[in-house]
CSV table of C-alpha atoms in Angstrom, one decimal:
chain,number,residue,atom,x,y,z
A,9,UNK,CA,0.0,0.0,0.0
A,10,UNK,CA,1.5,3.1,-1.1
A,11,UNK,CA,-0.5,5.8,1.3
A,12,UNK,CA,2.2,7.9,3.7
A,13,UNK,CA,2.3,7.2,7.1
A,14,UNK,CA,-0.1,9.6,8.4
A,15,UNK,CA,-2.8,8.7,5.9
A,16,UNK,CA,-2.2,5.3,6.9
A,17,UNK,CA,-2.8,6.5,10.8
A,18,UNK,CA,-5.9,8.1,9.1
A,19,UNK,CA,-7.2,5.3,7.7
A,20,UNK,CA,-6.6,3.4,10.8
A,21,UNK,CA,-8.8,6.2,12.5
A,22,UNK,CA,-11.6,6.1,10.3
A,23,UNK,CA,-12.2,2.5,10.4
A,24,UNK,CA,-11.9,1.9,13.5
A,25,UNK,CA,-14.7,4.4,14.3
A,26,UNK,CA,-16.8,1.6,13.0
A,27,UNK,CA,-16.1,-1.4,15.2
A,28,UNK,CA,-18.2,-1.2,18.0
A,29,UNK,CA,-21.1,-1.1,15.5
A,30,UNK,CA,-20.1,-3.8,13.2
A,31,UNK,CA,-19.0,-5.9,16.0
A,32,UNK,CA,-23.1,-5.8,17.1
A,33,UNK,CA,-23.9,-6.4,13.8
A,34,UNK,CA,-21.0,-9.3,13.5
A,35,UNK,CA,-22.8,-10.5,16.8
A,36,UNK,CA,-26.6,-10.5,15.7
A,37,UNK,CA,-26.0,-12.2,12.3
A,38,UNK,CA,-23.2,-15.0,14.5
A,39,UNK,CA,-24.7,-15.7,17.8
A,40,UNK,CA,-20.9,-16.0,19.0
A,41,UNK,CA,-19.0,-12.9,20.8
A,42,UNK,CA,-15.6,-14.1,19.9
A,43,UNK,CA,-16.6,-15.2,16.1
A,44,UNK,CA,-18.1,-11.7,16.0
A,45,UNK,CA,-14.9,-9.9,17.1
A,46,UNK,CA,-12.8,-12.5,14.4
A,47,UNK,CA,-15.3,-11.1,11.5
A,48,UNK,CA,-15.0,-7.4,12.3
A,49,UNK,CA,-11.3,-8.2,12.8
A,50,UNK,CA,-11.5,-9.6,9.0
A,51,UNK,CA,-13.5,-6.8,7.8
A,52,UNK,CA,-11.3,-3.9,8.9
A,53,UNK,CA,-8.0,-6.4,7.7
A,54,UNK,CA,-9.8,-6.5,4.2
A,55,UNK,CA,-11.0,-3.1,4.0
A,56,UNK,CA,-7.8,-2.1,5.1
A,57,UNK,CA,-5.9,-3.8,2.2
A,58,UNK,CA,-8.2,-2.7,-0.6
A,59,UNK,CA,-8.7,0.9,0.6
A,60,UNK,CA,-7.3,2.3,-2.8
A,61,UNK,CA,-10.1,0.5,-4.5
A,62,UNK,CA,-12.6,2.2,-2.3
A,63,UNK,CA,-14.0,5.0,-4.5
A,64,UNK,CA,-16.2,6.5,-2.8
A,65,UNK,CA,-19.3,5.4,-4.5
A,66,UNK,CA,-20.7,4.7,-1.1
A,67,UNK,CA,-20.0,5.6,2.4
A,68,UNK,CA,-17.4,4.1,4.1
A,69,UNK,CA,-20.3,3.1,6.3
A,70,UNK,CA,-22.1,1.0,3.9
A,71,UNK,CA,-18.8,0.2,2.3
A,72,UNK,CA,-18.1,-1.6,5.8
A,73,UNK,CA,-21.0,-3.2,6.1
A,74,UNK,CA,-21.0,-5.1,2.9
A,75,UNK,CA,-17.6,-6.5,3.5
A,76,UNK,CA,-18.6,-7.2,6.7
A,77,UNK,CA,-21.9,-9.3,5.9
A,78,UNK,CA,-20.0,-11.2,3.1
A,79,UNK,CA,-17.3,-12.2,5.6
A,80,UNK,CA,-20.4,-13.4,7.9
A,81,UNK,CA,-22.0,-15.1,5.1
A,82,UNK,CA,-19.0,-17.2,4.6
A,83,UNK,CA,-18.6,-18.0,8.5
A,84,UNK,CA,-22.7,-19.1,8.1
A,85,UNK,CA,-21.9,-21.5,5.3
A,86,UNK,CA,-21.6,-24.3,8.2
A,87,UNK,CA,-24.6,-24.3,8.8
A,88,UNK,CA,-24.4,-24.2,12.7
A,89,UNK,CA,-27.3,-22.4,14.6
A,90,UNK,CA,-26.0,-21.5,17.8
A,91,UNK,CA,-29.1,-22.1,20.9
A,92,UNK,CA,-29.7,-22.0,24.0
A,93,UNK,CA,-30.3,-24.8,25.8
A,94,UNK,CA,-34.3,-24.9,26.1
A,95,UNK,CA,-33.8,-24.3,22.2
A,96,UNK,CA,-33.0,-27.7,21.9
A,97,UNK,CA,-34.4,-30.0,24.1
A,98,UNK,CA,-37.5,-30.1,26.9
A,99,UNK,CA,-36.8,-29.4,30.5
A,100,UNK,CA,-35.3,-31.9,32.7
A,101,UNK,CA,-36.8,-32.6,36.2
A,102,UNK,CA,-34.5,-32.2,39.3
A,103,UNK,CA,-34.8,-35.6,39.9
A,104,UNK,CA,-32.7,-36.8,37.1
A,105,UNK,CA,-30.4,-33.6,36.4
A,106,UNK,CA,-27.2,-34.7,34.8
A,107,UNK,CA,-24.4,-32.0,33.8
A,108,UNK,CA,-23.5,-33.1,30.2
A,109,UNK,CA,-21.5,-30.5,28.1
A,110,UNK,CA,-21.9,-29.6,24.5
A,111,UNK,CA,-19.2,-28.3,22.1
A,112,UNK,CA,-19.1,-24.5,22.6
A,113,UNK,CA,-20.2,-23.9,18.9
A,114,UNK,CA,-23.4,-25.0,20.5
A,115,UNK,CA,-24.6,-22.5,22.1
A,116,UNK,CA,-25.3,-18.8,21.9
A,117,UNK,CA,-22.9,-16.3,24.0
A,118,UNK,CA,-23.2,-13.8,25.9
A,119,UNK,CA,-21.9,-10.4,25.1
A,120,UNK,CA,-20.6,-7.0,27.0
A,121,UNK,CA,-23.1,-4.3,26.0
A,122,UNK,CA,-20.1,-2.0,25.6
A,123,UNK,CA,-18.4,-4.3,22.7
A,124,UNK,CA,-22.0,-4.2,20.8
A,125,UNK,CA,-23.9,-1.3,21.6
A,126,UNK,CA,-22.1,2.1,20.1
A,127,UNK,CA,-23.4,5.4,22.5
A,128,UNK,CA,-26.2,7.2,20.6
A,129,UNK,CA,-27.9,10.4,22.1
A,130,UNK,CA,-31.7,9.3,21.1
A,131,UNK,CA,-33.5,7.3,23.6
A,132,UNK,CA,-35.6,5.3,21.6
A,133,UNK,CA,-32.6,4.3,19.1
A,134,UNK,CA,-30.7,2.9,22.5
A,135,UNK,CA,-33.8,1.3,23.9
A,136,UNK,CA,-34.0,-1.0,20.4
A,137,UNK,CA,-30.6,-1.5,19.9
A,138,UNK,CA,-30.1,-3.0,23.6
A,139,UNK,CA,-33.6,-5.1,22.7
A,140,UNK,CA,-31.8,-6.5,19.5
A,141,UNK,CA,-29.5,-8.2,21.4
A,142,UNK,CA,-31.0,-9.1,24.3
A,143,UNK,CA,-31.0,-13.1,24.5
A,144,UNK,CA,-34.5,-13.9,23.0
A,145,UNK,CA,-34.0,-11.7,20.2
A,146,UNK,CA,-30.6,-13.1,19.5
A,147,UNK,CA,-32.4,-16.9,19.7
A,148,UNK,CA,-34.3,-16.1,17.2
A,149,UNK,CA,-32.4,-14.8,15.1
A,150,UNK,CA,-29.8,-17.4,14.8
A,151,UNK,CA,-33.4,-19.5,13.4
A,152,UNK,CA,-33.2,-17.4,9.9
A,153,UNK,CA,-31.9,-18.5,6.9
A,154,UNK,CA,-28.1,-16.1,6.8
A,155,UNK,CA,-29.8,-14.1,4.4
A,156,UNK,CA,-32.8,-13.4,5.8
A,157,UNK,CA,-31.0,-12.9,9.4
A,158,UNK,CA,-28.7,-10.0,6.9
A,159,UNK,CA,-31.9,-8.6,5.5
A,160,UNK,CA,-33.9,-7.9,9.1
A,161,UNK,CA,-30.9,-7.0,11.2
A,162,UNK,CA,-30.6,-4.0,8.6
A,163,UNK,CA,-33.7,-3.0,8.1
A,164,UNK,CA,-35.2,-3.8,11.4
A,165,UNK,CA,-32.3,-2.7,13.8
A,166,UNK,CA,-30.5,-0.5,11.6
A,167,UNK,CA,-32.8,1.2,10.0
A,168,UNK,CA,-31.8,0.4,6.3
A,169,UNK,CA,-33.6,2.0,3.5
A,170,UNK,CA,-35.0,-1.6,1.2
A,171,UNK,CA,-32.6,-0.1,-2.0
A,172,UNK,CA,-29.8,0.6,0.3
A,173,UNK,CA,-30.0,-3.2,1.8
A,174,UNK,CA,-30.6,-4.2,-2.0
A,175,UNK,CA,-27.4,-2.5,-2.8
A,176,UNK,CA,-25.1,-4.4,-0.4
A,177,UNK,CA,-26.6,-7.8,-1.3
A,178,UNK,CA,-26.9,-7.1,-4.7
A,179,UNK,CA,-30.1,-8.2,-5.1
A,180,UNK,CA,-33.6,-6.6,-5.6
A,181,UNK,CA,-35.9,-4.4,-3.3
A,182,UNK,CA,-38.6,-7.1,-3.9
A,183,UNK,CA,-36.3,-9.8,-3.2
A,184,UNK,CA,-35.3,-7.6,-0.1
A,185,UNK,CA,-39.0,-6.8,0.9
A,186,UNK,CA,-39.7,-10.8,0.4
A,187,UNK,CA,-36.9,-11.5,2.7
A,188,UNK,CA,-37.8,-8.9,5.1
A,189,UNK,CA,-41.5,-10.1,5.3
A,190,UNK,CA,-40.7,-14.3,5.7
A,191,UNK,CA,-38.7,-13.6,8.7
A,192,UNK,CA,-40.9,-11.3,10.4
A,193,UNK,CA,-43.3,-14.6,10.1
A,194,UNK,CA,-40.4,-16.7,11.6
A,195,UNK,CA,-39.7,-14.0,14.3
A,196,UNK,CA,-44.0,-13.7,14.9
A,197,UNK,CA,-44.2,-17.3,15.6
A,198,UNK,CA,-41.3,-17.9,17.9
A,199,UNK,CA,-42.5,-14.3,20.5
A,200,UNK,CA,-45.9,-16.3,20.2
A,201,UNK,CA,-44.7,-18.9,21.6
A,202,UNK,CA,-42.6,-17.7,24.7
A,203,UNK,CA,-42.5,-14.5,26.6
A,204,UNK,CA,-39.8,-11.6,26.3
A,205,UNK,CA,-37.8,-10.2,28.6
A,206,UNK,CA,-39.5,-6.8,29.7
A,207,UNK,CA,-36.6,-4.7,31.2
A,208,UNK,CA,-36.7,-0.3,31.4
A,209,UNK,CA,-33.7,1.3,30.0
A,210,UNK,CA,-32.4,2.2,32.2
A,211,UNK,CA,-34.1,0.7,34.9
A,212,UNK,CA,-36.8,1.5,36.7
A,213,UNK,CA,-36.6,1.8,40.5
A,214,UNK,CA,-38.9,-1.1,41.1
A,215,UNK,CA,-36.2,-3.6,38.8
A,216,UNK,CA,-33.6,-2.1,40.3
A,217,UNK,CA,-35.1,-3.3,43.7
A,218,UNK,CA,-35.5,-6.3,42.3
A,219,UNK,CA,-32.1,-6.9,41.8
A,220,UNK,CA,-31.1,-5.4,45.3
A,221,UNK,CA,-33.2,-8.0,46.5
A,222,UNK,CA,-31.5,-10.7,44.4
A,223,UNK,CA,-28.2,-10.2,45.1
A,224,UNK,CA,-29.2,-9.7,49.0
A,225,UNK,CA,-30.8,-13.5,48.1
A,226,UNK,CA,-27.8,-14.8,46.4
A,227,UNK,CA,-25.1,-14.0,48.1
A,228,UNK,CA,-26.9,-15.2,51.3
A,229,UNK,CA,-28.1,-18.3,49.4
A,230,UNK,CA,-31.7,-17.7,51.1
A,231,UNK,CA,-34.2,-19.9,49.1
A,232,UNK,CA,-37.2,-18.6,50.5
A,233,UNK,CA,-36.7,-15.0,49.5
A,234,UNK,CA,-35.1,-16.0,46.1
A,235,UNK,CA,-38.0,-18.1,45.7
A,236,UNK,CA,-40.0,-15.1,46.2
A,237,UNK,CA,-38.2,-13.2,43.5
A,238,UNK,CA,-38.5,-16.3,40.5
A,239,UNK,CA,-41.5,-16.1,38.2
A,240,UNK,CA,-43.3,-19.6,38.5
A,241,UNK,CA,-42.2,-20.3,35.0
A,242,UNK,CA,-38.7,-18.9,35.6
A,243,UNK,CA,-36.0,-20.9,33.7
A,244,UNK,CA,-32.2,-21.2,35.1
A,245,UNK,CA,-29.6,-22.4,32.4
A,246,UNK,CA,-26.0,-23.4,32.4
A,247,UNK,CA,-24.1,-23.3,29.2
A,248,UNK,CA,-22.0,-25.8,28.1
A,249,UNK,CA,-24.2,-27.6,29.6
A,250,UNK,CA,-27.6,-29.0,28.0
A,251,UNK,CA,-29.7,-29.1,31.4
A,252,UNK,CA,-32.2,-26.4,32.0
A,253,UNK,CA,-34.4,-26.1,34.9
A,254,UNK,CA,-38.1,-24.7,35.0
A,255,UNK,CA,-39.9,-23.7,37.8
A,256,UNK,CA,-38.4,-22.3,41.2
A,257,UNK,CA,-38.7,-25.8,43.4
A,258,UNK,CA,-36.6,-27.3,41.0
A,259,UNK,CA,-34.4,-24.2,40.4
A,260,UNK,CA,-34.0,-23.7,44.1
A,261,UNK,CA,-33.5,-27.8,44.9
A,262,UNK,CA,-30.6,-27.6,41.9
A,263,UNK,CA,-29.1,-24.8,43.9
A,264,UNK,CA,-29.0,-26.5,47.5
A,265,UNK,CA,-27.6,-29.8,46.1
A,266,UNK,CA,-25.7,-30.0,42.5
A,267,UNK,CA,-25.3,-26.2,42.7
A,268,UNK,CA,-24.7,-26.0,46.8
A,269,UNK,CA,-20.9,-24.8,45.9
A,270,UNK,CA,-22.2,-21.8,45.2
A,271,UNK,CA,-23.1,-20.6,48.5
A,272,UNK,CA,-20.8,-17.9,49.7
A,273,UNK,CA,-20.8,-16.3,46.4
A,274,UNK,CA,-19.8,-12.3,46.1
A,275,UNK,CA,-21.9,-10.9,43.0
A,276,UNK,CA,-20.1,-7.6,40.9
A,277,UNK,CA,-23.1,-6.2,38.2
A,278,UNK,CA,-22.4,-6.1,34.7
A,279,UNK,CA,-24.1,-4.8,31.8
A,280,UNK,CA,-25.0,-7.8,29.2
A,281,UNK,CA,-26.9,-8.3,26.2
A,282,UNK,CA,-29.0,-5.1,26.4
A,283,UNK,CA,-29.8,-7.1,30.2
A,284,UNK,CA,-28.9,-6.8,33.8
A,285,UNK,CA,-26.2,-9.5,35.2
A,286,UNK,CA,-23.5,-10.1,37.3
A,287,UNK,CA,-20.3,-11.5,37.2
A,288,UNK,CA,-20.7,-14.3,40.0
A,289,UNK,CA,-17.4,-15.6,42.0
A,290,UNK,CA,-17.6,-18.4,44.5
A,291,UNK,CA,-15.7,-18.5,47.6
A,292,UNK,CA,-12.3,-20.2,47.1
A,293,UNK,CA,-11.3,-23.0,49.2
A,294,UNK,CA,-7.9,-23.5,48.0
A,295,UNK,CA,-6.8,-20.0,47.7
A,296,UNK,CA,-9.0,-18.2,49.3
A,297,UNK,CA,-10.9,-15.3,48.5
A,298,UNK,CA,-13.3,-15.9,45.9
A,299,UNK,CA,-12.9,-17.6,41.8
A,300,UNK,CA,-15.4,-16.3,39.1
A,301,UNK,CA,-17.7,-19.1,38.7
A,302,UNK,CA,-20.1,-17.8,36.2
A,303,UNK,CA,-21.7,-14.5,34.0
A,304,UNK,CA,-25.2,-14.2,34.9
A,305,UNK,CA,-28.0,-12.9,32.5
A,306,UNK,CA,-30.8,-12.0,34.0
A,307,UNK,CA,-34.8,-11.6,32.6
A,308,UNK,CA,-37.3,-9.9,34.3
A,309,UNK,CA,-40.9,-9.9,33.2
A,310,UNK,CA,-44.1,-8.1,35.7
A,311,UNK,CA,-42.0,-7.7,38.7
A,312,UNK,CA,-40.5,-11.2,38.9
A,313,UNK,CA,-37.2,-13.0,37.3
A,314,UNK,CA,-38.5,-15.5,34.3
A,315,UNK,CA,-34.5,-16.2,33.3
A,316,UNK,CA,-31.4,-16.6,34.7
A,317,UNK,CA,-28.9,-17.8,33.0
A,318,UNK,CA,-25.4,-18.7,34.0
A,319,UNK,CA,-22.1,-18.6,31.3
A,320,UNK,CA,-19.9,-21.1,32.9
A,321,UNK,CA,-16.4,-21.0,31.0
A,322,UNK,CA,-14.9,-18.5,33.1
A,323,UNK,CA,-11.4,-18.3,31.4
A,324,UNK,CA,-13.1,-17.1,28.2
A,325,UNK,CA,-15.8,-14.5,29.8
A,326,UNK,CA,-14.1,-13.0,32.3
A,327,UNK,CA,-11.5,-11.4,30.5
A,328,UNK,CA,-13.9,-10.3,27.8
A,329,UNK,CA,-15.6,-8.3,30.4
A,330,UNK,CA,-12.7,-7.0,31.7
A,331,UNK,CA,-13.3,-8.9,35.1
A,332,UNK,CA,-10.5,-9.8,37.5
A,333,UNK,CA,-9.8,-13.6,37.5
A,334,UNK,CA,-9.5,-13.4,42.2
A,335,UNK,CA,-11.0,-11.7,44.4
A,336,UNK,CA,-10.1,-10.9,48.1
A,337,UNK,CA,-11.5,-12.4,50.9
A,338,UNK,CA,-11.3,-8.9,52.9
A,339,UNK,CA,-13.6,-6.9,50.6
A,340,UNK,CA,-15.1,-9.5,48.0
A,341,UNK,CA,-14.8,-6.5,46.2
A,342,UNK,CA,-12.6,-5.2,43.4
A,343,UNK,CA,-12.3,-2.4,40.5
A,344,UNK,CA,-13.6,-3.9,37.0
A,345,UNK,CA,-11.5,-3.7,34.2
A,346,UNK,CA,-12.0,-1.5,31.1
């Protein structure tokens, strides 16, 4: 590449301006937080190389995002749908819980808001892009066809004009519109079936209670108020593992026998998937202190928790949160990373 050094640095600059948004869009059309970062890695790398072909003829913006989708496209060729676990299989009573790990590629991942979610000044445009990625949402999108998953992530969440998405699939608005219309069908059917997540943003002061009260719960490991807090449909899962737990007697059982190792635990909030969580560590008998355990995602829905979901591979979350791998036993407290 024959640019000087400072228009080099000034390329550098203006693509990079870009990644927190294409790493969102990476994430919606992937399922996976650390495939997403690879693609928009890619994308920059290409764009990057071929910079003198860019004439203009587009925004860089659009310019971006085509390269972007392509490189996504070709990740999707697999075929692999990333789930959660009560996406593939029906709930499994206490009574014959069994931990069985599946292949990471399995499942869906959870995702720092501040990797995904660029800052925007408009309310309403922050309030949709935190629901786009919220765990539901992503779900279901990982059930369209790559195409369709493109077409309605860009017109939906990004606000696409139908010629502009046209454009960057080179394709036709009607083909586009087509697209656009099968997987709001798909999307329809699957919110039909099961309820949302219904969180404020930011919160309101009763969900912020809520989660006063559920840490309070927690990290005493007091079933009777935590029952108190669970919707009576309220789900609990445990990626990599399949098992997933409906209903708090079985939730709360899990907890005080498979799960009892938990008690003790020091809770430090974090913001997830357009959700509330908590980076959970569990008191350390070895070393003492406390050892992160697990990355919470929480649902709410009419005043109660219908979801909690714990992210068990530590060694791969933790530091893509920016969390501390210890914790002291003084404080069970600590500054988070960037």
């Amino acid at each position: 590449m024959s640019n000087s050094t400072a228009t080099t640095t000034d390329i550098d600059v203006a693509l990079e301006k870009h990644r927190t948004e294409l790493t969102g869009y990476c994430y919606r059309m992937l399922g996976s937080s650390f495939e997403a970062e690879d693609a928009v890695q890619d994308t920059l790398v290409r764009a990057w190389r071929s910079y003198e072909k860019f004439e203009g003829r587009s925004s860089l913006r659009s310019w971006l995002y085509r390269i972007a989708t392509n490189v996504c496209l070709d990740m999707l060729t697999a075929g692999n749908k990333r789930a959660r676990p009560m996406d593939l299989s029906e709930p499994t009573p206490l009574a014959r819980a069994a931990l069985s790990p599946r292949p990471d590629n399995t499942w869906l991942e959870p995702m720092p808001d501040a990797r995904v979610l660029p800052k925007v000044e408009d309310p309403a445009e922050a309030a949709v892009a935190k629901e786009s990625v919220r765990l539901a949402f992503m779900a279901a999108l990982q059930q369209l066809p790559p195409k369709q998953r493109a077409v309605l992530i860009l017109r939906e969440v990004l606000a696409w004009k139908a010629s502009e998405v046209a454009e960057l699939l080179d394709t036709s608005v009607a083909s586009v519109n087509s697209a656009l219309q099968r997987a709001r069908a798909t999307l329809s059917e699957r919110a039909a079936s099961g309820a949302n997540a219904a969180v404020s943003d930011p919160l309101d002061e009763e969900q912020q209670k809520l989660l006063d009260r559920y840490v309070a719960a927690f990290e005493g490991y007091d079933m009777t108020a935590l029952t108190a807090l669970l919707h009576e449909d309220a789900i609990m899962t445990m990626p990599p593992f399949d098992l997933w737990l409906t209903g708090h007697d079985d939730i709360t059982g899990f907890m005080t026998t498979m799960g009892s190792a938990c008690e003790g635990s020091r809770l430090l909030p974090v913001q997830v998937n357009g959700l509330p969580g908590f980076a959970q560590y569990k008191p350390d008998p070895d070393g003492g202190g406390f050892t992160p355990w697990a990355i919470q995602v929480l649902e709410i829905s009419d005043g109660r928790l219908t979801g909690f979901h714990f992210y068990l591979d530590t060694q791969r979350w933790f530091p893509l949160f920016g969390l501390p791998l210890h914790l002291e036993a003084e404080t069970g407290e600590v500054e988070q990373g960037a």
